[in-house]
Tab-separated table of C-alpha atoms in Angstrom:
chain	number	residue	atom	x	y	z
F	14	MET	CA	-14.697	5.291	16.745
F	15	ALA	CA	-14.779	5.192	12.800
F	16	PRO	CA	-17.628	7.411	10.604
F	17	SER	CA	-20.456	5.978	9.740
F	18	VAL	CA	-20.230	4.450	6.441
F	19	LEU	CA	-22.662	5.049	4.080
F	20	ILE	CA	-24.141	2.459	1.740
F	21	THR	CA	-24.746	3.370	-2.003
F	22	GLU	CA	-25.627	1.476	-4.887
F	23	GLY	CA	-22.510	0.980	-6.971
F	24	TYR	CA	-19.738	-0.947	-9.365
F	25	PHE	CA	-19.822	-4.871	-7.071
F	26	ASN	CA	-21.853	-3.217	-4.413
F	27	LEU	CA	-18.269	-1.986	-3.225
F	28	GLY	CA	-18.985	1.963	-3.422
F	29	PHE	CA	-16.801	1.642	-7.112
F	30	PRO	CA	-18.065	3.565	-9.507
F	31	SER	CA	-18.336	2.655	-13.730
F	32	PRO	CA	-14.882	1.360	-14.608
F	33	PRO	CA	-12.407	4.122	-14.260
F	34	PRO	CA	-10.255	5.353	-17.425
F	35	ALA	CA	-7.042	4.691	-17.825
F	36	LEU	CA	-4.119	6.528	-17.526
F	37	PRO	CA	-3.807	9.432	-19.861
F	38	PRO	CA	-0.808	9.297	-22.107
F	39	PRO	CA	2.874	10.854	-21.104
F	40	PRO	CA	2.846	14.393	-22.048
F	41	PRO	CA	5.250	15.132	-24.908
F	42	PRO	CA	9.054	15.672	-24.116
F	43	ALA	CA	10.290	18.943	-23.980
F	44	PRO	CA	13.514	20.168	-25.270
F	45	GLU	CA	15.018	21.372	-21.800
F	46	ILE	CA	14.511	21.131	-17.687
F	47	LYS	CA	14.338	24.346	-16.095
F	48	PRO	CA	13.361	25.201	-12.412
F	49	THR	CA	9.936	27.674	-12.522
F	50	GLY	CA	9.879	29.308	-9.167
F	51	PRO	CA	12.306	29.985	-6.614
F	52	ARG	CA	13.257	28.085	-3.429
F	53	ARG	CA	14.185	29.337	0.104
F	54	GLY	CA	18.062	30.660	-0.120
F	55	GLY	CA	18.087	30.592	-3.896
F	56	SER	CA	16.720	29.896	-7.069
F	57	LEU	CA	17.001	25.740	-8.163
F	58	PRO	CA	19.570	25.579	-10.843
F	59	GLY	CA	18.194	22.361	-11.921
F	60	PRO	CA	17.457	18.397	-10.697
F	61	PRO	CA	20.229	16.867	-8.284
F	62	ALA	CA	22.943	14.640	-9.794
F	63	ARG	CA	22.894	11.076	-8.547
F	64	THR	CA	24.573	10.800	-6.058
F	65	HIS	CA	25.076	8.049	-2.968
F	66	GLY	CA	26.882	9.767	-0.396
F	67	SER	CA	26.739	9.432	3.417
F	68	SER	CA	23.449	8.383	5.264
F	69	ASP	CA	22.230	11.745	6.146
F	70	ARG	CA	22.041	13.611	2.889
F	71	LEU	CA	21.225	10.698	0.341
F	72	ILE	CA	19.597	11.979	-2.982
F	73	PHE	CA	18.487	10.009	-5.405
F	74	ARG	CA	17.196	10.305	-9.306
F	75	VAL	CA	15.805	8.480	-11.372
F	76	GLU	CA	16.223	8.876	-14.970
F	77	LEU	CA	12.807	9.116	-16.506
F	78	GLY	CA	13.092	11.278	-19.593
F	79	THR	CA	12.197	15.250	-19.134
F	80	ALA	CA	8.649	15.492	-18.258
F	81	TRP	CA	9.377	15.408	-14.594
F	82	THR	CA	8.161	16.830	-11.336
F	83	GLN	CA	10.900	16.973	-8.414
F	84	THR	CA	9.281	16.679	-4.303
F	85	ALA	CA	10.756	17.535	-1.505
F	86	THR	CA	10.014	19.251	1.756
F	87	PHE	CA	8.323	16.957	4.728
F	88	ARG	CA	8.109	14.154	2.546
F	89	PHE	CA	6.338	11.384	3.551
F	90	VAL	CA	7.422	7.837	2.085
F	91	GLY	CA	5.686	4.426	2.695
F	92	VAL	CA	6.556	1.417	3.532
F	93	ASN	CA	5.532	-1.904	2.004
F	94	ALA	CA	6.221	-5.696	2.725
F	95	SER	CA	7.290	-5.698	-0.730
F	96	ASP	CA	10.623	-3.617	0.003
F	97	ILE	CA	12.067	-6.763	1.383
F	98	ASN	CA	11.481	-8.680	-1.498
F	99	TYR	CA	12.772	-6.388	-4.134
F	100	SER	CA	15.822	-5.305	-1.827
F	101	ALA	CA	16.308	-8.928	-1.857
F	102	GLY	CA	16.881	-9.307	-5.663
F	103	ARG	CA	13.617	-11.746	-5.823
F	104	TYR	CA	11.070	-9.325	-8.250
F	105	ASP	CA	14.433	-8.133	-10.657
F	106	PRO	CA	17.209	-10.365	-10.035
F	107	SER	CA	18.574	-8.598	-12.716
F	108	VAL	CA	19.152	-5.191	-10.577
F	109	LYS	CA	21.714	-5.154	-8.654
F	110	THR	CA	23.088	-3.201	-5.988
F	111	PRO	CA	23.615	-0.394	-5.267
F	112	PHE	CA	19.862	0.703	-6.393
F	113	ASP	CA	17.375	2.954	-5.383
F	114	ALA	CA	14.303	1.584	-3.266
F	115	GLY	CA	11.280	2.482	-1.914
F	116	PHE	CA	7.919	2.507	-3.900
F	117	GLU	CA	6.365	5.288	-2.859
F	118	GLY	CA	6.113	8.957	-1.417
F	119	MET	CA	4.464	12.298	-0.854
F	120	GLY	CA	5.862	15.795	-1.109
F	121	GLU	CA	6.060	19.045	-2.478
F	122	VAL	CA	7.073	20.056	-6.484
F	123	VAL	CA	9.893	22.438	-5.921
F	124	ALA	CA	10.507	22.095	-9.615
F	125	LEU	CA	8.895	21.199	-12.653
F	126	GLY	CA	10.127	20.036	-16.288
F	127	LEU	CA	8.766	22.393	-19.124
F	128	SER	CA	6.085	20.325	-19.837
F	129	ALA	CA	5.340	19.343	-16.417
F	130	SER	CA	4.695	23.126	-15.759
F	131	ALA	CA	1.357	23.013	-17.227
F	132	ALA	CA	-0.130	20.577	-15.242
F	133	TYR	CA	1.279	21.155	-11.594
F	134	THR	CA	2.880	24.389	-9.810
F	135	VAL	CA	5.681	24.531	-7.750
F	136	GLY	CA	4.563	23.919	-3.933
F	137	GLN	CA	1.932	21.550	-5.230
F	138	ALA	CA	1.129	18.773	-2.836
F	139	VAL	CA	1.387	15.456	-4.812
F	140	ALA	CA	2.073	11.821	-4.503
F	141	TYR	CA	3.746	9.200	-6.380
F	142	MET	CA	4.612	5.765	-6.900
F	143	ALA	CA	7.861	5.162	-8.639
F	144	PRO	CA	11.415	3.392	-7.589
F	145	GLY	CA	13.796	5.088	-5.507
F	146	SER	CA	11.330	6.886	-3.019
F	147	PHE	CA	13.348	6.394	0.385
F	148	ALA	CA	15.395	9.541	-0.237
F	149	GLU	CA	15.268	13.293	0.591
F	150	TYR	CA	14.397	14.619	-3.493
F	151	THR	CA	12.830	12.780	-6.006
F	152	VAL	CA	12.541	13.427	-9.831
F	153	VAL	CA	9.537	11.591	-11.132
F	154	PRO	CA	7.762	11.620	-14.261
F	155	ALA	CA	4.613	14.232	-13.926
F	156	ARG	CA	2.327	11.231	-15.162
F	157	VAL	CA	2.802	8.956	-12.379
F	158	ALA	CA	2.049	12.616	-9.916
F	159	ILE	CA	-1.269	12.298	-8.548
F	160	PRO	CA	-2.345	15.626	-6.642
F	161	VAL	CA	-3.603	15.920	-3.110
F	162	PRO	CA	-5.331	18.064	-1.072
F	163	ALA	CA	-2.590	18.616	1.558
F	164	LEU	CA	0.814	17.128	2.789
F	165	LYS	CA	-1.067	14.305	4.938
F	166	PRO	CA	-0.053	11.269	5.501
F	167	GLU	CA	-3.208	9.397	5.551
F	168	TYR	CA	-3.638	10.503	1.949
F	169	LEU	CA	-0.117	7.988	1.402
F	170	THR	CA	-1.814	5.068	2.756
F	171	LEU	CA	-4.023	5.186	-0.247
F	172	LEU	CA	-1.984	5.093	-2.451
F	173	VAL	CA	-0.696	1.295	-2.651
F	174	SER	CA	-2.545	-0.566	0.063
F	175	GLY	CA	-5.788	1.458	-0.272
F	176	THR	CA	-5.419	0.768	-4.216
F	177	THR	CA	-4.452	-2.719	-3.829
F	178	ALA	CA	-7.274	-3.655	-1.567
F	179	TYR	CA	-9.765	-1.529	-3.611
F	180	LEU	CA	-8.885	-3.182	-7.085
F	181	SER	CA	-7.890	-6.928	-5.736
F	182	LEU	CA	-11.441	-6.677	-4.435
F	183	LYS	CA	-13.224	-4.897	-7.489
F	184	ALA	CA	-11.502	-7.569	-9.722
F	185	LEU	CA	-11.581	-10.508	-7.946
F	186	GLY	CA	-13.537	-10.377	-4.990
F	187	GLY	CA	-16.939	-10.808	-6.629
F	188	LEU	CA	-18.511	-9.180	-3.687
F	189	SER	CA	-22.281	-8.848	-2.829
F	190	GLU	CA	-24.637	-8.434	0.280
F	191	GLY	CA	-24.354	-11.092	2.739
F	192	LYS	CA	-21.253	-13.005	1.612
F	193	THR	CA	-18.648	-13.587	4.746
F	194	VAL	CA	-15.132	-12.615	3.962
F	195	LEU	CA	-12.066	-13.632	6.016
F	196	VAL	CA	-9.172	-10.644	5.710
F	197	THR	CA	-5.551	-11.998	7.271
F	198	ALA	CA	-3.122	-9.558	8.962
F	199	ALA	CA	-6.547	-7.059	8.607
F	200	ALA	CA	-4.934	-4.306	11.002
F	201	GLY	CA	-2.362	-3.783	8.440
F	202	GLY	CA	-1.691	-0.976	5.537
F	203	THR	CA	-4.133	-2.983	3.064
F	204	GLY	CA	-5.675	-4.701	5.443
F	205	GLN	CA	-7.902	-2.139	7.050
F	206	PHE	CA	-8.938	-0.865	3.571
F	207	ALA	CA	-10.005	-4.604	2.534
F	208	VAL	CA	-12.314	-4.610	5.995
F	209	GLN	CA	-14.201	-1.489	5.285
F	210	LEU	CA	-14.648	-1.680	1.636
F	211	ALA	CA	-16.299	-5.623	1.807
F	212	LYS	CA	-18.323	-3.811	4.933
F	213	LYS	CA	-18.960	-1.369	2.417
F	214	ALA	CA	-19.674	-4.067	0.047
F	215	LYS	CA	-22.509	-5.445	2.957
F	216	CYS	CA	-20.507	-8.443	3.716
F	217	HIS	CA	-19.643	-9.920	7.291
F	218	VAL	CA	-16.034	-9.469	7.500
F	219	ILE	CA	-14.058	-11.452	9.810
F	220	GLY	CA	-9.911	-10.376	10.269
F	221	THR	CA	-6.633	-11.652	11.578
F	222	CYS	CA	-4.557	-10.125	13.745
F	223	SER	CA	-1.868	-10.179	16.822
F	224	SER	CA	-2.730	-8.138	19.650
F	225	ALA	CA	-5.871	-7.465	21.411
F	226	GLU	CA	-5.457	-3.584	20.609
F	227	LYS	CA	-5.530	-4.686	16.708
F	228	CYS	CA	-8.825	-6.339	17.698
F	229	ALA	CA	-10.193	-2.916	19.170
F	230	PHE	CA	-8.923	-1.137	16.309
F	231	LEU	CA	-10.776	-3.289	13.679
F	232	LYS	CA	-13.808	-3.267	15.647
F	233	SER	CA	-13.702	0.299	15.281
F	234	VAL	CA	-13.942	0.084	11.771
F	235	GLY	CA	-16.488	-2.491	11.415
F	236	CYS	CA	-15.010	-5.796	11.354
F	237	ASP	CA	-17.480	-8.356	12.486
F	238	ARG	CA	-15.328	-10.954	14.247
F	239	PRO	CA	-11.619	-10.245	14.734
F	240	ILE	CA	-9.502	-13.494	15.340
F	241	ASN	CA	-6.074	-12.766	17.547
F	242	TYR	CA	-4.010	-15.301	16.250
F	243	ASN	CA	-1.942	-15.343	19.811
F	244	ALA	CA	-5.027	-15.697	21.925
F	245	GLU	CA	-7.157	-17.734	19.706
F	246	HIS	CA	-6.807	-20.495	17.079
F	247	VAL	CA	-7.744	-19.661	13.832
F	248	GLY	CA	-8.660	-23.011	12.269
F	249	ALA	CA	-10.625	-23.692	15.562
F	250	VAL	CA	-12.669	-20.468	15.225
F	251	LEU	CA	-13.430	-20.743	11.535
F	252	ARG	CA	-14.790	-24.674	12.264
F	253	GLN	CA	-16.641	-24.028	14.917
F	254	GLU	CA	-18.562	-20.624	14.011
F	255	TYR	CA	-18.431	-20.769	10.050
F	256	PRO	CA	-19.091	-24.138	9.524
F	257	GLN	CA	-20.057	-22.983	5.915
F	258	GLY	CA	-17.322	-21.933	5.084
F	259	VAL	CA	-15.901	-18.502	4.152
F	260	ASP	CA	-16.948	-16.886	0.696
F	261	VAL	CA	-14.090	-14.939	0.029
F	262	VAL	CA	-10.148	-14.636	1.243
F	263	TYR	CA	-8.065	-11.678	1.447
F	264	GLU	CA	-4.609	-13.320	1.755
F	265	SER	CA	-1.645	-11.251	2.639
F	266	VAL	CA	0.496	-13.507	5.638
F	267	GLY	CA	1.091	-17.121	3.611
F	268	GLY	CA	2.721	-20.106	5.220
F	269	ALA	CA	0.034	-22.102	7.965
F	270	MET	CA	-2.243	-19.053	7.148
F	271	PHE	CA	-2.454	-20.022	4.065
F	272	ASP	CA	-3.483	-23.633	4.447
F	273	LEU	CA	-5.763	-22.068	7.183
F	274	ALA	CA	-7.440	-19.989	4.756
F	275	VAL	CA	-7.696	-22.997	2.037
F	276	ASP	CA	-9.525	-25.302	4.549
F	277	ALA	CA	-12.226	-22.485	5.600
F	278	LEU	CA	-13.172	-21.789	1.763
F	279	ALA	CA	-16.720	-22.295	1.270
F	280	THR	CA	-18.064	-24.285	-1.751
F	281	ARG	CA	-17.392	-22.193	-4.598
F	282	GLY	CA	-15.174	-19.426	-2.680
F	283	ARG	CA	-12.467	-17.666	-3.599
F	284	LEU	CA	-9.297	-16.965	-2.214
F	285	MET	CA	-6.934	-13.573	-3.208
F	286	VAL	CA	-3.071	-13.562	-2.417
F	287	ILE	CA	-1.987	-10.315	-2.043
F	288	GLY	CA	1.519	-11.356	-0.475
F	289	PHE	CA	3.250	-13.732	2.038
F	290	VAL	CA	4.811	-11.691	4.260
F	291	SER	CA	5.513	-14.752	6.805
F	292	GLY	CA	8.173	-15.772	4.428
F	293	TYR	CA	9.321	-12.474	3.630
F	294	GLN	CA	12.318	-13.524	5.829
F	295	THR	CA	13.466	-16.436	4.248
F	296	PRO	CA	15.770	-17.039	1.899
F	297	THR	CA	12.891	-17.856	-0.764
F	298	GLY	CA	11.020	-15.409	0.526
F	299	LEU	CA	8.038	-18.028	0.775
F	300	SER	CA	6.869	-20.358	4.100
F	301	PRO	CA	5.778	-23.240	3.466
F	302	VAL	CA	2.492	-24.398	2.623
F	303	LYS	CA	0.320	-27.981	1.862
F	304	ALA	CA	0.629	-27.361	-1.737
F	305	GLY	CA	0.582	-31.083	-2.707
F	306	THR	CA	-2.612	-31.613	-1.341
F	307	LEU	CA	-4.391	-28.265	-2.953
F	308	PRO	CA	-5.357	-29.311	-6.414
F	309	ALA	CA	-7.720	-31.634	-4.379
F	310	LYS	CA	-9.014	-28.821	-1.789
F	311	LEU	CA	-10.170	-26.886	-4.799
F	312	LEU	CA	-11.644	-29.188	-6.924
F	313	LYS	CA	-13.909	-30.824	-3.926
F	314	LYS	CA	-15.198	-27.600	-3.581
F	315	SER	CA	-15.121	-25.564	-6.550
F	316	ALA	CA	-13.210	-23.316	-5.175
F	317	SER	CA	-10.624	-21.086	-6.676
F	318	ILE	CA	-7.494	-19.247	-5.771
F	319	GLN	CA	-6.250	-15.880	-7.749
F	320	GLY	CA	-2.838	-13.619	-7.504
F	321	PHE	CA	-3.031	-9.953	-7.466
F	322	PHE	CA	-0.467	-7.479	-8.441
F	323	LEU	CA	-0.937	-3.975	-8.716
F	324	ASN	CA	1.409	-3.274	-11.419
F	325	HIS	CA	-0.939	-5.347	-13.467
F	326	TYR	CA	-3.867	-2.919	-13.196
F	327	LEU	CA	-2.049	0.038	-13.717
F	328	PRO	CA	-4.425	1.257	-15.913
F	329	GLU	CA	-6.575	1.396	-13.661
F	330	PHE	CA	-4.800	3.305	-10.807
F	331	ARG	CA	-5.937	6.680	-10.998
F	332	GLY	CA	-8.998	6.315	-11.248
F	333	ALA	CA	-8.891	4.095	-8.510
F	334	MET	CA	-6.759	6.985	-6.314
F	335	ASP	CA	-9.551	9.534	-7.193
F	336	HIS	CA	-12.714	7.700	-5.912
F	337	LEU	CA	-10.868	6.688	-2.608
F	338	LEU	CA	-9.732	10.472	-2.525
F	339	LYS	CA	-13.205	10.905	-2.314
F	340	MET	CA	-14.224	8.497	0.221
F	341	TYR	CA	-11.978	9.464	2.657
F	342	ALA	CA	-13.126	13.276	2.097
F	343	GLY	CA	-16.665	12.136	2.554
F	344	GLY	CA	-15.461	10.593	5.990
F	345	GLU	CA	-16.518	7.036	4.218
F	346	LEU	CA	-13.089	5.620	4.538
F	347	VAL	CA	-10.628	5.391	7.937
F	348	CYS	CA	-6.701	5.515	7.020
F	349	GLU	CA	-4.892	4.807	9.886
F	350	VAL	CA	-1.219	5.431	10.175
F	351	ASP	CA	1.372	4.265	11.638
F	352	THR	CA	4.863	6.372	12.418
F	353	GLY	CA	6.366	4.446	14.652
F	354	GLY	CA	5.504	6.274	18.051
F	355	LEU	CA	4.877	3.042	19.873
F	356	SER	CA	8.000	1.754	18.799
F	357	THR	CA	11.320	1.637	21.433
F	358	GLU	CA	13.471	4.291	19.277
F	359	GLY	CA	10.393	6.777	18.672
F	360	ARG	CA	8.499	7.313	15.501
F	361	PHE	CA	10.271	7.048	12.151
F	362	THR	CA	11.561	10.708	11.010
F	363	SER	CA	14.803	10.278	8.913
F	364	LEU	CA	15.767	7.832	5.989
F	365	GLU	CA	17.782	6.168	8.732
F	366	SER	CA	14.514	4.994	10.329
F	367	VAL	CA	13.393	3.702	7.561
F	368	PHE	CA	15.331	0.289	8.848
F	369	ARG	CA	13.133	0.576	11.715
F	370	ALA	CA	10.053	1.014	10.176
F	371	VAL	CA	10.719	-2.597	7.999
F	372	ASP	CA	11.624	-4.089	11.629
F	373	TYR	CA	8.762	-2.663	12.857
F	374	MET	CA	6.768	-4.607	10.235
F	375	TYR	CA	8.042	-7.587	10.691
F	376	MET	CA	7.596	-7.617	14.197
F	377	ARG	CA	4.002	-7.123	13.833
F	378	LYS	CA	3.590	-4.692	15.541
F	379	ASN	CA	2.016	-1.968	13.821
F	380	THR	CA	-1.450	-0.505	13.306
F	381	GLY	CA	-2.288	0.666	10.017
F	382	LYS	CA	0.357	1.894	7.054
F	383	ILE	CA	3.877	2.458	8.347
F	384	VAL	CA	4.687	5.735	7.267
F	385	VAL	CA	8.140	7.073	7.688
F	386	GLU	CA	8.206	11.229	7.397
F	387	LEU	CA	11.260	12.908	6.178
F	388	PRO	CA	12.161	16.596	7.114
F	389	PRO	CA	13.845	19.088	4.903
F	390	SER	CA	17.826	18.617	5.291
F	391	VAL	CA	19.443	21.464	7.328
F	392	ASN	CA	22.265	20.869	4.781
F	393	SER	CA	20.926	20.676	1.908
F	394	LYS	CA	22.177	23.286	-1.316
F	395	LEU	CA	18.909	21.966	-3.072
């Protein structure tokens, strides 16, 4: 069962504090980089060279100046639907293979740049959102490293998925007590947080998912009406049970689900586009929608559609992450992790398993955030 949620007054009725501060400016560059502590087997001579080697010893480095931290040992990396768009060249067609993939990770600091040593220590647990995270060792700017209490994958669920739900609902949701909120892919990595934050705002929450087991999970985190779309028709349920429509839609599926959500909008309803996972495996990354009738539908209801992309809200990112960490520490937030324990080939525990983890996500098998564990390499010379 999910822990009880204490409803408190706060920013936008979501438990948000006053608008969080912007990220601090990066520290001034240091004249040199050097290790600040020993590691098993001797001192670390410096950051690893950029290498594209065999699959069991891939080391990636992101060249971002001299103020850096490096993380390793029992690292965790997060799998996101956006990984496909990035690797397919849809986000930035100018990026050509080979390039480093993955957006987020968590691990221990094993070496520090000179200026970074003022704020971080070797052995400290940090999370980070940076390109090239699917690697055994990663070099990231100190300014993007976020200290976390321990190397628990639950903290990693907050980094991209949690902050996406938090910031999008805060900026675009207009939530208040009594409103009806529809969350698509509600049992996924970010949907689980949209459900919980909407409930914290005293909303009535509907969540779509693909199985009875996921329905049970959604109920455990407060979802009022889970809909298993493999057992019930989502459009029929919304028409019959919510004839006045829904006030807010948190939409990340696209295609036919997007069309159903538009049709279900109430007068002055809002639909937030977070993603479109149903189309990521198509050549364009998009599933077709009934866009020809969209203007008339929006006009008829004075409704609106807005997109949300986390990169456009980075000044608020650190404040959001800090607040979510406090919510989790206080038992106000469930951070469901899926490490692939129920997959045919077992848990996701290596770089090689990232491919399985992505397939697992697109087969709609996961409940919660998919996290891959990267144990230390026994052959590593770092």
